[in-house]
Amino acid sequence: DVKVTQSSRYLVKRTGEKVFLECVQDMDHENMFWYRQDPGLGLRLIYFSYDVKMKEKGDIPEGYSVSREKKERFSLILESASTNQTSMYLCASSPRTDYNSPLHFGNGTRLTVT
Amino acid sequence: AQSVTQPDIHITVSEGASLELRCNYSYGATPYLFWYVQSPGQGLQLLLKYFSGDTLVQGIKGFEAEFKRSQSSFNLRKPSVHWSDAAEYFCAVGALFLTGGGNKLTFGTGTQLKVEL
């Protein structure tokens, strides 16, 4: 079974702090994704990566950056956290060559910015 | 750009009753369509997917969905709901990204299912 692990289940940070959300997958998947989930808005794509050191913006990249130094790890960075970034963050992965492959999700990190 | 509409925010059904969750999509090419379920405090689990071929697809937990191109719909159904089906359900459409390979998914806003005993 594919396992996508997000390092923190809950995080509480202060406004202005630099925040790192970590995600690791164990299935050698090329593609990795960061979504945020908000009530009434569903899941929205922040960034994705299709290879080490490669990244592309999703639909809502403002205020975020990402890092992919190793294939199995994809980090989401909030350079200066703000209260409107309080949300549930979901990481996902998928293999490159299987176009109809679903995304495999982690259990999420609930971030609160105070 | 692709989009997904789930018109029902909340649905309540009695245990044993049938269920249909609606999903409409907008996408210029042949869509890849998915239904996911999210139980409280959990990540998303794939229920089923449509890629091509038979327009009625079977998934896990007794769910099925029917792709109707003429209506741009991919509705999820279950003939008899169990209390454990209470969860949030998301429909998604996949768009290929040209760099590398794979789908990036656009999700609907979700439908919260409540099951009355």
Short mmCIF file of C-alpha atoms in Angstrom, two decimals:
data_model
loop_
_atom_site.label_atom_id
_atom_site.label_comp_id
_atom_site.label_asym_id
_atom_site.label_seq_id
_atom_site.Cartn_x
_atom_site.Cartn_y
_atom_site.Cartn_z
CA ASP A 1 0.00 0.00 0.00
CA VAL A 2 1.14 3.53 -0.79
CA LYS A 3 1.92 5.47 2.31
CA VAL A 4 2.01 9.24 2.35
CA THR A 5 3.10 10.58 5.70
CA GLN A 6 2.70 14.14 6.86
CA SER A 7 5.00 14.85 9.77
CA SER A 8 2.56 16.85 11.88
CA ARG A 9 -1.11 16.26 12.50
CA TYR A 10 -1.65 19.62 14.18
CA LEU A 11 0.44 22.77 14.18
CA VAL A 12 -0.07 26.10 15.90
CA LYS A 13 2.08 28.98 14.72
CA ARG A 14 2.20 32.71 15.21
CA THR A 15 1.69 35.34 12.55
CA GLY A 16 4.94 36.11 10.77
CA GLU A 17 6.63 32.82 11.57
CA LYS A 18 8.25 30.72 8.88
CA VAL A 19 6.44 27.38 8.74
CA PHE A 20 7.53 24.10 7.18
CA LEU A 21 5.07 21.32 6.41
CA GLU A 22 6.74 18.04 5.54
CA CYS A 23 5.49 15.15 3.45
CA VAL A 24 7.14 11.82 2.68
CA GLN A 25 5.95 9.06 0.36
CA ASP A 26 7.32 5.53 0.20
CA MET A 27 6.26 4.40 -3.29
CA ASP A 28 8.89 6.07 -5.44
CA HIS A 29 6.29 8.33 -7.04
CA GLU A 30 7.51 11.09 -9.29
CA ASN A 31 4.58 13.45 -8.73
CA MET A 32 3.79 15.13 -5.46
CA PHE A 33 1.14 17.72 -4.62
CA TRP A 34 0.12 20.14 -1.90
CA TYR A 35 -3.55 21.04 -1.48
CA ARG A 36 -5.31 23.11 1.11
CA GLN A 37 -8.82 22.23 2.23
CA ASP A 38 -11.29 24.77 3.54
CA PRO A 39 -14.99 24.31 4.35
CA GLY A 40 -17.17 25.20 1.39
CA LEU A 41 -14.17 25.53 -0.91
CA GLY A 42 -13.09 21.92 -1.26
CA LEU A 43 -9.46 21.19 -2.06
CA ARG A 44 -7.39 23.72 -3.93
CA LEU A 45 -3.99 23.00 -5.46
CA ILE A 46 -1.12 25.09 -4.12
CA TYR A 47 1.94 23.59 -5.82
CA PHE A 48 2.99 20.36 -7.39
CA SER A 49 6.25 18.74 -8.39
CA TYR A 50 6.88 16.17 -11.12
CA ASP A 51 10.55 15.50 -10.34
CA VAL A 52 13.30 16.35 -7.90
CA LYS A 53 13.96 20.09 -7.85
CA MET A 54 11.06 20.68 -10.26
CA LYS A 55 7.94 22.54 -9.21
CA GLU A 56 4.93 24.19 -10.75
CA LYS A 57 2.37 26.57 -9.36
CA GLY A 58 -1.12 25.39 -8.78
CA ASP A 59 -4.21 27.52 -8.44
CA ILE A 60 -3.36 29.36 -5.21
CA PRO A 61 0.44 29.62 -4.84
CA GLU A 62 0.55 33.11 -3.31
CA GLY A 63 2.19 33.12 0.11
CA TYR A 64 3.65 29.64 -0.33
CA SER A 65 6.79 28.04 -1.69
CA VAL A 66 7.91 24.43 -1.96
CA SER A 67 11.06 22.38 -1.89
CA ARG A 68 11.81 18.97 -3.39
CA GLU A 69 15.40 18.01 -2.76
CA LYS A 70 14.73 14.26 -2.64
CA LYS A 71 12.24 12.23 -4.60
CA GLU A 72 10.36 10.98 -1.55
CA ARG A 73 10.04 14.32 0.24
CA PHE A 74 8.02 17.41 -0.63
CA SER A 75 7.96 20.39 1.70
CA LEU A 76 5.51 23.26 1.79
CA ILE A 77 6.88 26.53 3.16
CA LEU A 78 4.96 29.49 4.47
CA GLU A 79 7.55 32.25 4.42
CA SER A 80 5.60 34.50 6.78
CA ALA A 81 2.49 32.83 8.11
CA SER A 82 -0.73 34.80 8.18
CA THR A 83 -4.08 34.08 9.79
CA ASN A 84 -5.70 33.48 6.40
CA GLN A 85 -3.41 30.49 5.98
CA THR A 86 -5.14 28.69 8.82
CA SER A 87 -6.36 25.57 7.07
CA MET A 88 -6.04 21.83 6.56
CA TYR A 89 -3.12 20.98 4.29
CA LEU A 90 -3.10 17.72 2.36
CA CYS A 91 -0.13 16.17 0.60
CA ALA A 92 -0.55 13.63 -2.21
CA SER A 93 1.56 11.63 -4.62
CA SER A 94 1.12 9.72 -7.89
CA PRO A 95 3.30 7.88 -10.39
CA ARG A 96 4.39 9.73 -13.50
CA THR A 97 3.62 7.27 -16.25
CA ASP A 98 0.11 6.26 -15.26
CA TYR A 99 -2.12 9.03 -16.55
CA ASN A 100 -5.26 7.73 -14.94
CA SER A 101 -3.64 6.99 -11.66
CA PRO A 102 -5.37 8.48 -8.67
CA LEU A 103 -3.63 10.61 -6.12
CA HIS A 104 -2.70 8.99 -2.83
CA PHE A 105 -3.26 11.32 0.09
CA GLY A 106 -1.76 11.74 3.51
CA ASN A 107 -3.96 12.33 6.55
CA GLY A 108 -3.42 16.06 6.54
CA THR A 109 -1.88 18.73 8.75
CA ARG A 110 -4.25 21.12 10.45
CA LEU A 111 -2.45 24.43 10.75
CA THR A 112 -3.66 27.24 12.97
CA VAL A 113 -2.01 30.65 12.67
CA THR A 114 -2.71 32.98 15.58
CA ALA B 1 -9.63 25.54 -17.23
CA GLN B 2 -11.39 22.56 -15.75
CA SER B 3 -13.94 22.84 -12.96
CA VAL B 4 -16.22 20.63 -10.90
CA THR B 5 -19.58 21.45 -9.37
CA GLN B 6 -21.16 19.51 -6.56
CA PRO B 7 -24.51 21.22 -6.10
CA ASP B 8 -25.45 19.55 -2.82
CA ILE B 9 -23.53 20.74 0.22
CA HIS B 10 -25.33 18.46 2.67
CA ILE B 11 -27.43 15.35 2.12
CA THR B 12 -29.21 13.28 4.75
CA VAL B 13 -30.47 9.78 4.03
CA SER B 14 -31.84 6.98 6.16
CA GLU B 15 -29.81 3.83 6.59
CA GLY B 16 -30.82 1.34 3.92
CA ALA B 17 -32.05 4.00 1.53
CA SER B 18 -30.48 4.61 -1.86
CA LEU B 19 -28.05 7.44 -2.46
CA GLU B 20 -27.11 9.62 -5.39
CA LEU B 21 -24.52 12.39 -5.14
CA ARG B 22 -24.35 14.77 -8.05
CA CYS B 23 -21.25 15.94 -9.87
CA ASN B 24 -20.95 18.09 -12.98
CA TYR B 25 -17.64 18.88 -14.61
CA SER B 26 -16.26 21.22 -17.20
CA TYR B 27 -13.28 20.10 -19.25
CA GLY B 28 -12.35 20.54 -22.87
CA ALA B 29 -11.13 17.03 -23.59
CA THR B 30 -12.01 13.55 -22.48
CA PRO B 31 -11.99 13.79 -18.71
CA TYR B 32 -10.43 11.61 -16.11
CA LEU B 33 -12.98 11.56 -13.29
CA PHE B 34 -12.65 10.47 -9.70
CA TRP B 35 -14.71 10.17 -6.54
CA TYR B 36 -12.99 10.34 -3.17
CA VAL B 37 -14.35 9.94 0.34
CA GLN B 38 -13.03 11.61 3.47
CA SER B 39 -13.95 10.32 6.91
CA PRO B 40 -13.55 12.70 9.84
CA GLY B 41 -9.91 13.36 10.65
CA GLN B 42 -8.68 11.33 7.70
CA GLY B 43 -7.15 11.93 4.31
CA LEU B 44 -8.98 11.21 1.09
CA GLN B 45 -9.61 7.66 -0.06
CA LEU B 46 -10.34 6.79 -3.67
CA LEU B 47 -13.78 5.27 -4.26
CA LEU B 48 -13.65 4.89 -8.02
CA LYS B 49 -12.38 6.43 -11.22
CA TYR B 50 -13.39 6.79 -14.85
CA PHE B 51 -10.84 6.87 -17.59
CA SER B 52 -12.49 5.41 -20.68
CA GLY B 53 -14.66 2.52 -21.79
CA ASP B 54 -17.74 1.40 -19.91
CA THR B 55 -19.54 4.47 -18.61
CA LEU B 56 -20.76 2.69 -15.48
CA VAL B 57 -17.87 2.13 -13.12
CA GLN B 58 -17.81 0.12 -9.95
CA GLY B 59 -15.85 1.13 -6.92
CA ILE B 60 -15.14 0.07 -3.39
CA LYS B 61 -17.70 -0.18 -0.58
CA GLY B 62 -20.54 -0.88 -3.00
CA PHE B 63 -20.40 2.48 -4.78
CA GLU B 64 -20.82 3.02 -8.49
CA ALA B 65 -20.81 6.05 -10.77
CA GLU B 66 -22.08 6.72 -14.26
CA PHE B 67 -20.33 8.97 -16.75
CA LYS B 68 -22.73 10.87 -18.99
CA ARG B 69 -20.89 12.92 -21.55
CA SER B 70 -24.03 14.63 -22.87
CA GLN B 71 -24.80 15.95 -19.38
CA SER B 72 -21.19 16.49 -18.28
CA SER B 73 -22.03 14.50 -15.20
CA PHE B 74 -20.44 11.79 -13.10
CA ASN B 75 -22.95 10.99 -10.34
CA LEU B 76 -22.12 8.64 -7.51
CA ARG B 77 -24.69 6.07 -6.40
CA LYS B 78 -25.17 3.40 -3.79
CA PRO B 79 -28.27 1.20 -3.62
CA SER B 80 -28.35 0.85 0.17
CA VAL B 81 -26.50 3.21 2.49
CA HIS B 82 -24.84 2.04 5.69
CA TRP B 83 -24.27 4.22 8.76
CA SER B 84 -20.51 3.93 8.16
CA ASP B 85 -20.93 5.77 4.84
CA ALA B 86 -21.37 9.05 6.69
CA ALA B 87 -18.48 11.17 5.43
CA GLU B 88 -17.62 13.92 2.98
CA TYR B 89 -17.50 13.02 -0.69
CA PHE B 90 -15.46 14.81 -3.32
CA CYS B 91 -15.70 14.61 -7.07
CA ALA B 92 -12.59 15.51 -9.06
CA VAL B 93 -11.57 15.95 -12.69
CA GLY B 94 -8.01 15.26 -13.79
CA ALA B 95 -6.10 17.40 -16.24
CA LEU B 96 -2.87 16.17 -17.71
CA PHE B 97 0.14 18.33 -17.08
CA LEU B 98 2.49 18.43 -19.99
CA THR B 99 5.75 18.62 -18.07
CA GLY B 100 6.47 15.16 -16.79
CA GLY B 101 3.36 13.06 -16.77
CA GLY B 102 0.28 12.60 -14.70
CA ASN B 103 -2.89 14.29 -13.64
CA LYS B 104 -3.43 17.27 -11.44
CA LEU B 105 -6.87 17.08 -9.93
CA THR B 106 -9.44 19.82 -9.60
CA PHE B 107 -11.91 19.08 -6.84
CA GLY B 108 -15.48 20.04 -6.21
CA THR B 109 -16.49 21.65 -2.94
CA GLY B 110 -17.69 18.37 -1.48
CA THR B 111 -20.97 16.88 -0.27
CA GLN B 112 -21.37 16.04 3.40
CA LEU B 113 -23.42 12.88 3.84
CA LYS B 114 -25.32 12.24 7.04
CA VAL B 115 -26.94 8.86 7.63
CA GLU B 116 -29.92 8.60 9.94
CA LEU B 117 -30.38 5.33 11.79
#
